[in-house]
Coordinates of C-alpha atoms in Angstrom, one line a residue:
X1 CA 4.5 -7.4 39.4
X2 CA 4.6 -8.2 35.7
X3 CA 8.0 -8.2 34.1
X4 CA 8.7 -5.5 31.6
X5 CA 9.1 -6.6 28.0
X6 CA 12.7 -7.4 27.2
X7 CA 12.5 -6.4 23.6
X8 CA 12.0 -3.5 21.3
X9 CA 8.4 -3.8 20.2
X10 CA 8.8 -1.7 17.0
X11 CA 11.8 -3.8 15.9
X12 CA 9.9 -7.0 16.6
X13 CA 6.9 -5.9 14.6
X14 CA 9.2 -5.0 11.7
X15 CA 10.6 -8.5 11.8
X16 CA 7.0 -9.9 11.9
X17 CA 6.2 -7.8 8.8
X18 CA 9.1 -9.1 6.9
X19 CA 8.2 -12.7 7.8
X20 CA 4.6 -12.5 6.8
X21 CA 5.4 -10.3 3.8
X22 CA 7.9 -12.8 2.5
X23 CA 6.1 -16.1 3.3
X24 CA 2.4 -15.1 3.5
X25 CA 0.1 -15.7 6.5
X26 CA -0.5 -19.4 6.1
X27 CA 3.1 -20.4 5.5
X28 CA 4.4 -18.4 8.5
X29 CA 4.3 -20.2 11.9
X30 CA 4.7 -18.9 15.4
X31 CA 8.0 -20.9 15.5
X32 CA 9.2 -19.0 12.4
X33 CA 8.4 -15.7 14.0
X34 CA 10.1 -16.7 17.3
X35 CA 13.2 -17.8 15.5
X36 CA 13.4 -14.6 13.4
X37 CA 12.7 -12.4 16.4
X38 CA 15.0 -14.2 18.8
X39 CA 12.2 -14.8 21.2
X40 CA 10.5 -17.8 22.6
X41 CA 7.0 -18.7 21.4
X42 CA 5.8 -18.2 24.9
X43 CA 7.1 -14.6 24.8
X44 CA 5.2 -14.0 21.6
X45 CA 1.9 -15.4 23.0
X46 CA 2.3 -13.3 26.2
X47 CA 3.1 -10.1 24.3
X48 CA 0.8 -10.3 21.3
X49 CA -1.5 -13.3 21.5
X50 CA -1.8 -15.9 18.8
X51 CA -0.5 -15.8 15.2
X52 CA -3.6 -14.0 14.0
X53 CA -3.1 -11.2 16.5
X54 CA 0.5 -10.9 15.6
X55 CA -0.5 -10.6 11.9
X56 CA -3.0 -7.9 12.7
X57 CA -0.4 -5.9 14.6
X58 CA 2.1 -6.4 11.8
X59 CA -0.3 -5.3 9.1
X60 CA -1.3 -2.2 11.0
X61 CA 2.4 -1.4 11.4
X62 CA 3.1 -2.0 7.7
X63 CA 0.2 0.3 6.7
X64 CA 1.4 3.1 9.0
X65 CA 5.0 2.8 7.7
X66 CA 4.1 2.6 4.0
X67 CA 0.8 4.2 3.1
X68 CA 0.7 6.6 6.1
X69 CA 4.2 7.8 5.4
X70 CA 3.6 8.2 1.7
X71 CA 0.4 10.2 2.1
X72 CA 2.1 12.4 4.7
X73 CA 4.9 13.2 2.2
X74 CA 2.9 13.7 -0.9
X75 CA -0.3 15.4 0.2
X76 CA 1.7 18.6 0.8
X77 CA 2.4 18.8 -3.0
X78 CA 0.3 20.2 -5.7
X79 CA -2.7 17.9 -6.4
X80 CA -1.6 16.4 -9.7
X81 CA 2.0 16.2 -8.7
X82 CA 1.0 14.3 -5.6
X83 CA -0.8 11.7 -7.6
X84 CA 2.0 11.3 -10.1
X85 CA 4.6 11.1 -7.3
X86 CA 2.5 8.5 -5.6
X87 CA 2.4 6.2 -8.6
X88 CA 6.0 6.9 -9.6
X89 CA 7.2 5.7 -6.2
X90 CA 4.9 2.6 -6.3
X91 CA 6.4 1.6 -9.7
X92 CA 10.0 2.3 -8.5
X93 CA 9.4 0.1 -5.4
X94 CA 7.7 -2.6 -7.5
X95 CA 10.7 -2.7 -9.9
X96 CA 13.2 -2.8 -7.1
X97 CA 11.4 -5.7 -5.4
X98 CA 13.7 -8.4 -6.4
X99 CA 12.0 -11.0 -4.3
X100 CA 8.6 -10.0 -5.7
X101 CA 6.9 -9.7 -2.4
X102 CA 4.4 -7.2 -3.7
X103 CA 2.4 -5.1 -1.3
X104 CA 1.6 -6.7 2.1
X105 CA -1.8 -5.1 2.1
X106 CA -2.7 -6.3 -1.3
X107 CA -1.4 -9.7 -0.4
X108 CA -3.6 -9.7 2.6
X109 CA -6.6 -8.8 0.5
X110 CA -6.0 -11.8 -1.7
X111 CA -4.9 -14.4 0.9
X112 CA -6.5 -13.6 4.2
X113 CA -9.4 -11.1 3.8
X114 CA -11.6 -13.5 1.7
X115 CA -11.8 -15.9 4.6
X116 CA -11.8 -13.6 7.6
X117 CA -14.4 -10.9 8.1
X118 CA -12.2 -8.8 10.5
X119 CA -9.4 -8.6 8.0
X120 CA -11.8 -8.0 5.2
X121 CA -13.0 -4.9 7.1
X122 CA -9.4 -3.9 7.9
X123 CA -8.2 -4.1 4.3
X124 CA -11.3 -2.4 3.0
X125 CA -10.9 0.5 5.4
X126 CA -7.3 1.1 4.3
X127 CA -8.3 0.9 0.6
X128 CA -11.0 3.4 1.3
X129 CA -8.4 5.7 2.8
X130 CA -6.2 5.3 -0.3
X131 CA -9.2 6.1 -2.4
X132 CA -10.0 9.1 -0.2
X133 CA -6.5 10.5 -0.7
X134 CA -6.9 10.2 -4.5
X135 CA -10.3 11.9 -4.3
X136 CA -9.0 14.8 -2.2
X137 CA -6.2 15.4 -4.7
X138 CA -8.6 15.3 -7.6
X139 CA -11.1 17.6 -6.0
X140 CA -8.3 20.1 -5.2
X141 CA -6.9 19.8 -8.7
X142 CA -10.3 20.3 -10.3
X143 CA -10.7 23.4 -8.2
X144 CA -7.4 24.9 -9.2
X145 CA -7.7 23.7 -12.8
X146 CA -4.8 21.3 -12.9
X147 CA -7.0 18.2 -13.2
X148 CA -9.8 17.7 -15.7
X149 CA -13.3 18.4 -14.3
X150 CA -15.5 16.6 -16.8
X151 CA -15.6 13.4 -14.7
X152 CA -16.6 13.1 -11.1
X153 CA -13.8 13.0 -8.5
X154 CA -15.3 9.8 -7.1
X155 CA -15.1 7.9 -10.4
X156 CA -11.6 9.1 -11.1
X157 CA -10.4 8.1 -7.6
X158 CA -11.9 4.7 -8.1
X159 CA -10.0 4.3 -11.4
X160 CA -6.8 5.3 -9.7
X161 CA -7.4 2.8 -6.9
X162 CA -8.0 0.0 -9.4
X163 CA -4.9 1.0 -11.3
X164 CA -2.8 0.9 -8.1
X165 CA -4.0 -2.6 -7.2
X166 CA -3.4 -3.8 -10.8
X167 CA 0.2 -2.5 -10.7
X168 CA 0.8 -4.2 -7.4
X169 CA -0.5 -7.6 -8.5
X170 CA 0.9 -7.5 -12.0
X171 CA 4.4 -6.5 -10.7
X172 CA 4.7 -9.8 -8.8
X173 CA 4.8 -11.8 -12.0
X174 CA 5.8 -9.2 -14.6
X175 CA 7.9 -6.5 -13.1
X176 CA 8.6 -4.8 -16.4
X177 CA 9.2 -1.1 -16.5
X178 CA 7.5 -0.4 -19.8
X179 CA 4.5 -2.5 -18.8
X180 CA 4.0 -0.8 -15.5
X181 CA 4.6 2.7 -16.8
X182 CA 2.2 2.0 -19.7
X183 CA -0.5 1.4 -17.1
X184 CA -0.3 4.8 -15.7
X185 CA 0.2 6.9 -18.9
X186 CA -3.6 6.7 -19.8
X187 CA -4.4 7.5 -16.2
X188 CA -2.3 10.7 -16.2
X189 CA -3.9 11.5 -19.6
X190 CA -7.3 11.2 -18.0
X191 CA -6.3 13.8 -15.4
X192 CA -5.1 16.3 -18.0
X193 CA -7.4 19.3 -18.2
X194 CA -9.3 19.6 -21.5
X195 CA -7.8 23.1 -22.1
X196 CA -4.3 21.7 -21.8
X197 CA -5.0 18.9 -24.3
X198 CA -6.5 21.4 -26.8
X199 CA -3.5 23.6 -26.3
X200 CA -1.1 20.7 -27.0
X201 CA -3.0 19.7 -30.1
X202 CA -2.9 23.2 -31.5
X203 CA 0.9 23.1 -31.5
X204 CA 1.1 19.5 -32.9

């Protein structure tokens, strides 16, 4: 009979996330993973496969714990508030990232995906899910009047996705509060309904 695994898989995957997130894929060896996890390299190969397989599991775990959790918390809010809370949290996390690790998914998009078709599909699918979250919020906001309806929800969701990726990349080299908040102010202005803008101008 096969021996049961003698470790907590979730804890081990979290350690793998931290290693890959901190060092990147290429600079992290199976020996590094084994040392951090307190396992033998043989145990890692038996449990997960090669380094690429560990990275795939770690990336899936990271996405579930970060994006999946965030959408679950924010999608219950009012549409415009959900978008604003999403970006506020991203900026807060970026500013508190003293080691400038950035976002593991975005790092994967830049380091691994361009050279690996499977990871290109994995990253693209997650980004499509992020875009879909934005689109759902915008469509709901346009329906209840809290978000401007002059532009298509698809175009606006794409703009939000591009802004998100820009913040994540820029924050790794320039984690400046004014800079990052300045990136989202025009985006929030884009969401503002025309009637609200006209009302604000009439009192100016």
